[in-house]
């Protein structure tokens, strides 16, 4: 593991596609990082310890999982519960609820392109 601190996107700081760091752009930057959506999805149910989460995600390396979890914790979307493991915070669960309409829309969109 490296001693490098995670560099999570934060509102007000420049991110990919936005020099102003508007909150929606910051969120899209975070969600666009490799494995982030999968990690959030796998935590939608119960808390998972590191190994269980790594297994649920499939091919994620321990170093990438560690980095992403640090970023998601810094963003207050994931928390670490003593003796339980990683879990979505209230904000993390709320985010997933807001992504559901996007999922529904994307299914209709995909059908329209077929």
PDB file of N, CA, C and O in Angstrom, residues 39-85:
ATOM      1  N   UNK A  39     -18.968  -0.460  -6.199  1.00  0.00           N
ATOM      2  CA  UNK A  39     -18.835  -0.508  -4.743  1.00  0.00           C
ATOM      3  C   UNK A  39     -20.128  -0.037  -4.082  1.00  0.00           C
ATOM      4  O   UNK A  39     -20.649  -0.694  -3.169  1.00  0.00           O
ATOM      5  N   UNK A  40     -20.662   1.082  -4.555  1.00  0.00           N
ATOM      6  CA  UNK A  40     -21.925   1.585  -3.995  1.00  0.00           C
ATOM      7  C   UNK A  40     -23.031   0.556  -4.165  1.00  0.00           C
ATOM      8  O   UNK A  40     -23.828   0.314  -3.247  1.00  0.00           O
ATOM      9  N   UNK A  41     -23.091  -0.078  -5.331  1.00  0.00           N
ATOM     10  CA  UNK A  41     -24.120  -1.080  -5.603  1.00  0.00           C
ATOM     11  C   UNK A  41     -23.989  -2.270  -4.651  1.00  0.00           C
ATOM     12  O   UNK A  41     -24.979  -2.746  -4.091  1.00  0.00           O
ATOM     13  N   UNK A  42     -22.775  -2.747  -4.464  1.00  0.00           N
ATOM     14  CA  UNK A  42     -22.570  -3.924  -3.603  1.00  0.00           C
ATOM     15  C   UNK A  42     -22.870  -3.619  -2.137  1.00  0.00           C
ATOM     16  O   UNK A  42     -23.179  -4.524  -1.368  1.00  0.00           O
ATOM     17  N   UNK A  43     -22.812  -2.357  -1.750  1.00  0.00           N
ATOM     18  CA  UNK A  43     -23.114  -1.979  -0.368  1.00  0.00           C
ATOM     19  C   UNK A  43     -24.580  -1.605  -0.175  1.00  0.00           C
ATOM     20  O   UNK A  43     -24.965  -1.153   0.902  1.00  0.00           O
ATOM     21  N   UNK A  44     -25.399  -1.820  -1.181  1.00  0.00           N
ATOM     22  CA  UNK A  44     -26.806  -1.415  -1.097  1.00  0.00           C
ATOM     23  C   UNK A  44     -27.572  -2.192  -0.036  1.00  0.00           C
ATOM     24  O   UNK A  44     -28.594  -1.738   0.455  1.00  0.00           O
ATOM     25  N   UNK A  45     -27.105  -3.360   0.327  1.00  0.00           N
ATOM     26  CA  UNK A  45     -27.783  -4.181   1.335  1.00  0.00           C
ATOM     27  C   UNK A  45     -27.113  -4.056   2.686  1.00  0.00           C
ATOM     28  O   UNK A  45     -27.117  -3.005   3.306  1.00  0.00           O
ATOM     29  N   UNK A  46     -26.477  -5.104   3.085  1.00  0.00           N
ATOM     30  CA  UNK A  46     -25.828  -5.127   4.392  1.00  0.00           C
ATOM     31  C   UNK A  46     -24.382  -4.631   4.315  1.00  0.00           C
ATOM     32  O   UNK A  46     -23.809  -4.535   3.235  1.00  0.00           O
ATOM     33  N   UNK A  47     -23.840  -4.342   5.485  1.00  0.00           N
ATOM     34  CA  UNK A  47     -22.432  -3.942   5.571  1.00  0.00           C
ATOM     35  C   UNK A  47     -21.554  -5.133   5.169  1.00  0.00           C
ATOM     36  O   UNK A  47     -21.908  -6.291   5.426  1.00  0.00           O
ATOM     37  N   UNK A  48     -20.438  -4.840   4.548  1.00  0.00           N
ATOM     38  CA  UNK A  48     -19.497  -5.881   4.133  1.00  0.00           C
ATOM     39  C   UNK A  48     -18.102  -5.529   4.617  1.00  0.00           C
ATOM     40  O   UNK A  48     -17.692  -4.361   4.533  1.00  0.00           O
ATOM     41  N   UNK A  49     -17.373  -6.544   5.097  1.00  0.00           N
ATOM     42  CA  UNK A  49     -15.985  -6.272   5.447  1.00  0.00           C
ATOM     43  C   UNK A  49     -15.169  -6.180   4.155  1.00  0.00           C
ATOM     44  O   UNK A  49     -15.684  -6.447   3.067  1.00  0.00           O
ATOM     45  N   UNK A  50     -13.927  -5.790   4.278  1.00  0.00           N
ATOM     46  CA  UNK A  50     -13.097  -5.527   3.103  1.00  0.00           C
ATOM     47  C   UNK A  50     -13.044  -6.730   2.165  1.00  0.00           C
ATOM     48  O   UNK A  50     -13.255  -6.594   0.962  1.00  0.00           O
ATOM     49  N   UNK A  51     -12.763  -7.910   2.716  1.00  0.00           N
ATOM     50  CA  UNK A  51     -12.638  -9.112   1.860  1.00  0.00           C
ATOM     51  C   UNK A  51     -13.953  -9.472   1.183  1.00  0.00           C
ATOM     52  O   UNK A  51     -13.973  -9.853   0.024  1.00  0.00           O
ATOM     53  N   UNK A  52     -15.048  -9.358   1.916  1.00  0.00           N
ATOM     54  CA  UNK A  52     -16.354  -9.673   1.331  1.00  0.00           C
ATOM     55  C   UNK A  52     -16.701  -8.678   0.231  1.00  0.00           C
ATOM     56  O   UNK A  52     -17.248  -9.059  -0.808  1.00  0.00           O
ATOM     57  N   UNK A  53     -16.375  -7.421   0.442  1.00  0.00           N
ATOM     58  CA  UNK A  53     -16.644  -6.402  -0.571  1.00  0.00           C
ATOM     59  C   UNK A  53     -15.765  -6.632  -1.800  1.00  0.00           C
ATOM     60  O   UNK A  53     -16.231  -6.531  -2.930  1.00  0.00           O
ATOM     61  N   UNK A  54     -14.523  -6.974  -1.580  1.00  0.00           N
ATOM     62  CA  UNK A  54     -13.626  -7.257  -2.698  1.00  0.00           C
ATOM     63  C   UNK A  54     -14.147  -8.444  -3.505  1.00  0.00           C
ATOM     64  O   UNK A  54     -14.181  -8.400  -4.738  1.00  0.00           O
ATOM     65  N   UNK A  55     -14.603  -9.487  -2.829  1.00  0.00           N
ATOM     66  CA  UNK A  55     -15.155 -10.652  -3.521  1.00  0.00           C
ATOM     67  C   UNK A  55     -16.426 -10.284  -4.288  1.00  0.00           C
ATOM     68  O   UNK A  55     -16.632 -10.725  -5.423  1.00  0.00           O
ATOM     69  N   UNK A  56     -17.277  -9.460  -3.690  1.00  0.00           N
ATOM     70  CA  UNK A  56     -18.526  -9.053  -4.341  1.00  0.00           C
ATOM     71  C   UNK A  56     -18.256  -8.234  -5.599  1.00  0.00           C
ATOM     72  O   UNK A  56     -19.012  -8.314  -6.564  1.00  0.00           O
ATOM     73  N   UNK A  57     -17.176  -7.469  -5.579  1.00  0.00           N
ATOM     74  CA  UNK A  57     -16.845  -6.619  -6.729  1.00  0.00           C
ATOM     75  C   UNK A  57     -16.126  -7.376  -7.835  1.00  0.00           C
ATOM     76  O   UNK A  57     -15.955  -6.839  -8.929  1.00  0.00           O
ATOM     77  N   UNK A  58     -15.683  -8.580  -7.575  1.00  0.00           N
ATOM     78  CA  UNK A  58     -15.024  -9.348  -8.632  1.00  0.00           C
ATOM     79  C   UNK A  58     -13.556  -9.015  -8.762  1.00  0.00           C
ATOM     80  O   UNK A  58     -12.789  -9.246  -7.856  1.00  0.00           O
ATOM     81  N   UNK A  59     -13.179  -8.403  -9.888  1.00  0.00           N
ATOM     82  CA  UNK A  59     -11.774  -8.225 -10.211  1.00  0.00           C
ATOM     83  C   UNK A  59     -11.096  -6.988  -9.658  1.00  0.00           C
ATOM     84  O   UNK A  59     -10.059  -6.596 -10.176  1.00  0.00           O
ATOM     85  N   UNK A  60     -11.597  -6.380  -8.618  1.00  0.00           N
ATOM     86  CA  UNK A  60     -10.972  -5.177  -8.080  1.00  0.00           C
ATOM     87  C   UNK A  60      -9.747  -5.548  -7.241  1.00  0.00           C
ATOM     88  O   UNK A  60      -9.789  -6.479  -6.449  1.00  0.00           O
ATOM     89  N   UNK A  61      -8.671  -4.816  -7.427  1.00  0.00           N
ATOM     90  CA  UNK A  61      -7.461  -5.082  -6.647  1.00  0.00           C
ATOM     91  C   UNK A  61      -7.618  -4.483  -5.251  1.00  0.00           C
ATOM     92  O   UNK A  61      -8.360  -3.510  -5.069  1.00  0.00           O
ATOM     93  N   UNK A  62      -6.916  -5.022  -4.271  1.00  0.00           N
ATOM     94  CA  UNK A  62      -7.015  -4.477  -2.920  1.00  0.00           C
ATOM     95  C   UNK A  62      -6.598  -3.006  -2.844  1.00  0.00           C
ATOM     96  O   UNK A  62      -7.216  -2.230  -2.123  1.00  0.00           O
ATOM     97  N   UNK A  63      -5.591  -2.616  -3.599  1.00  0.00           N
ATOM     98  CA  UNK A  63      -5.144  -1.216  -3.532  1.00  0.00           C
ATOM     99  C   UNK A  63      -6.182  -0.263  -4.118  1.00  0.00           C
ATOM    100  O   UNK A  63      -6.428   0.809  -3.565  1.00  0.00           O
ATOM    101  N   UNK A  64      -6.824  -0.657  -5.216  1.00  0.00           N
ATOM    102  CA  UNK A  64      -7.862   0.196  -5.807  1.00  0.00           C
ATOM    103  C   UNK A  64      -9.068   0.251  -4.876  1.00  0.00           C
ATOM    104  O   UNK A  64      -9.633   1.329  -4.658  1.00  0.00           O
ATOM    105  N   UNK A  65      -9.465  -0.887  -4.323  1.00  0.00           N
ATOM    106  CA  UNK A  65     -10.601  -0.893  -3.404  1.00  0.00           C
ATOM    107  C   UNK A  65     -10.304   0.001  -2.202  1.00  0.00           C
ATOM    108  O   UNK A  65     -11.154   0.793  -1.787  1.00  0.00           O
ATOM    109  N   UNK A  66      -9.116  -0.095  -1.665  1.00  0.00           N
ATOM    110  CA  UNK A  66      -8.736   0.734  -0.526  1.00  0.00           C
ATOM    111  C   UNK A  66      -8.805   2.220  -0.883  1.00  0.00           C
ATOM    112  O   UNK A  66      -9.327   3.033  -0.109  1.00  0.00           O
ATOM    113  N   UNK A  67      -8.308   2.582  -2.055  1.00  0.00           N
ATOM    114  CA  UNK A  67      -8.350   3.978  -2.502  1.00  0.00           C
ATOM    115  C   UNK A  67      -9.779   4.454  -2.678  1.00  0.00           C
ATOM    116  O   UNK A  67     -10.155   5.542  -2.217  1.00  0.00           O
ATOM    117  N   UNK A  68     -10.603   3.661  -3.352  1.00  0.00           N
ATOM    118  CA  UNK A  68     -11.994   4.058  -3.589  1.00  0.00           C
ATOM    119  C   UNK A  68     -12.770   4.175  -2.278  1.00  0.00           C
ATOM    120  O   UNK A  68     -13.577   5.090  -2.104  1.00  0.00           O
ATOM    121  N   UNK A  69     -12.548   3.241  -1.358  1.00  0.00           N
ATOM    122  CA  UNK A  69     -13.238   3.330  -0.074  1.00  0.00           C
ATOM    123  C   UNK A  69     -12.824   4.591   0.676  1.00  0.00           C
ATOM    124  O   UNK A  69     -13.669   5.256   1.294  1.00  0.00           O
ATOM    125  N   UNK A  70     -11.565   4.945   0.619  1.00  0.00           N
ATOM    126  CA  UNK A  70     -11.112   6.176   1.274  1.00  0.00           C
ATOM    127  C   UNK A  70     -11.784   7.389   0.641  1.00  0.00           C
ATOM    128  O   UNK A  70     -12.220   8.308   1.349  1.00  0.00           O
ATOM    129  N   UNK A  71     -11.897   7.402  -0.687  1.00  0.00           N
ATOM    130  CA  UNK A  71     -12.562   8.512  -1.378  1.00  0.00           C
ATOM    131  C   UNK A  71     -14.037   8.584  -1.011  1.00  0.00           C
ATOM    132  O   UNK A  71     -14.573   9.670  -0.755  1.00  0.00           O
ATOM    133  N   UNK A  72     -14.698   7.434  -0.974  1.00  0.00           N
ATOM    134  CA  UNK A  72     -16.122   7.402  -0.653  1.00  0.00           C
ATOM    135  C   UNK A  72     -16.382   7.755   0.810  1.00  0.00           C
ATOM    136  O   UNK A  72     -17.407   8.364   1.137  1.00  0.00           O
ATOM    137  N   UNK A  73     -15.470   7.395   1.677  1.00  0.00           N
ATOM    138  CA  UNK A  73     -15.599   7.794   3.078  1.00  0.00           C
ATOM    139  C   UNK A  73     -15.392   9.299   3.220  1.00  0.00           C
ATOM    140  O   UNK A  73     -16.129   9.964   3.944  1.00  0.00           O
ATOM    141  N   UNK A  74     -14.410   9.833   2.523  1.00  0.00           N
ATOM    142  CA  UNK A  74     -14.151  11.284   2.557  1.00  0.00           C
ATOM    143  C   UNK A  74     -15.364  12.050   2.019  1.00  0.00           C
ATOM    144  O   UNK A  74     -15.681  13.139   2.495  1.00  0.00           O
ATOM    145  N   UNK A  75     -16.059  11.470   1.040  1.00  0.00           N
ATOM    146  CA  UNK A  75     -17.242  12.089   0.449  1.00  0.00           C
ATOM    147  C   UNK A  75     -18.502  11.836   1.282  1.00  0.00           C
ATOM    148  O   UNK A  75     -19.594  12.262   0.900  1.00  0.00           O
ATOM    149  N   UNK A  76     -18.361  11.122   2.390  1.00  0.00           N
ATOM    150  CA  UNK A  76     -19.467  10.819   3.307  1.00  0.00           C
ATOM    151  C   UNK A  76     -20.558   9.970   2.681  1.00  0.00           C
ATOM    152  O   UNK A  76     -21.722  10.053   3.071  1.00  0.00           O
ATOM    153  N   UNK A  77     -20.189   9.137   1.708  1.00  0.00           N
ATOM    154  CA  UNK A  77     -21.157   8.230   1.087  1.00  0.00           C
ATOM    155  C   UNK A  77     -21.055   6.821   1.665  1.00  0.00           C
ATOM    156  O   UNK A  77     -22.003   6.037   1.578  1.00  0.00           O
ATOM    157  N   UNK A  78     -19.904   6.493   2.221  1.00  0.00           N
ATOM    158  CA  UNK A  78     -19.652   5.189   2.823  1.00  0.00           C
ATOM    159  C   UNK A  78     -19.031   5.420   4.189  1.00  0.00           C
ATOM    160  O   UNK A  78     -18.238   6.341   4.371  1.00  0.00           O
ATOM    161  N   UNK A  79     -19.410   4.575   5.131  1.00  0.00           N
ATOM    162  CA  UNK A  79     -18.822   4.625   6.464  1.00  0.00           C
ATOM    163  C   UNK A  79     -18.287   3.266   6.851  1.00  0.00           C
ATOM    164  O   UNK A  79     -18.617   2.248   6.218  1.00  0.00           O
ATOM    165  N   UNK A  80     -17.455   3.230   7.862  1.00  0.00           N
ATOM    166  CA  UNK A  80     -16.914   1.977   8.391  1.00  0.00           C
ATOM    167  C   UNK A  80     -17.518   1.758   9.770  1.00  0.00           C
ATOM    168  O   UNK A  80     -17.299   2.553  10.691  1.00  0.00           O
ATOM    169  N   UNK A  81     -18.300   0.697   9.886  1.00  0.00           N
ATOM    170  CA  UNK A  81     -18.981   0.389  11.138  1.00  0.00           C
ATOM    171  C   UNK A  81     -18.155  -0.616  11.925  1.00  0.00           C
ATOM    172  O   UNK A  81     -17.779  -1.659  11.384  1.00  0.00           O
ATOM    173  N   UNK A  82     -17.869  -0.343  13.189  1.00  0.00           N
ATOM    174  CA  UNK A  82     -17.078  -1.278  13.992  1.00  0.00           C
ATOM    175  C   UNK A  82     -17.723  -2.664  14.011  1.00  0.00           C
ATOM    176  O   UNK A  82     -18.932  -2.792  14.175  1.00  0.00           O
ATOM    177  N   UNK A  83     -16.922  -3.677  13.815  1.00  0.00           N
ATOM    178  CA  UNK A  83     -17.348  -5.084  13.850  1.00  0.00           C
ATOM    179  C   UNK A  83     -18.358  -5.465  12.771  1.00  0.00           C
ATOM    180  O   UNK A  83     -18.912  -6.552  12.813  1.00  0.00           O
ATOM    181  N   UNK A  84     -18.651  -4.563  11.815  1.00  0.00           N
ATOM    182  CA  UNK A  84     -19.599  -4.886  10.741  1.00  0.00           C
ATOM    183  C   UNK A  84     -18.964  -4.737   9.378  1.00  0.00           C
ATOM    184  O   UNK A  84     -19.211  -5.536   8.493  1.00  0.00           O
ATOM    185  N   UNK A  85     -18.231  -3.668   9.174  1.00  0.00           N
ATOM    186  CA  UNK A  85     -17.600  -3.438   7.880  1.00  0.00           C
ATOM    187  C   UNK A  85     -18.078  -2.146   7.255  1.00  0.00           C
ATOM    188  O   UNK A  85     -18.573  -1.243   7.931  1.00  0.00           O
TER     189      UNK A  85
END
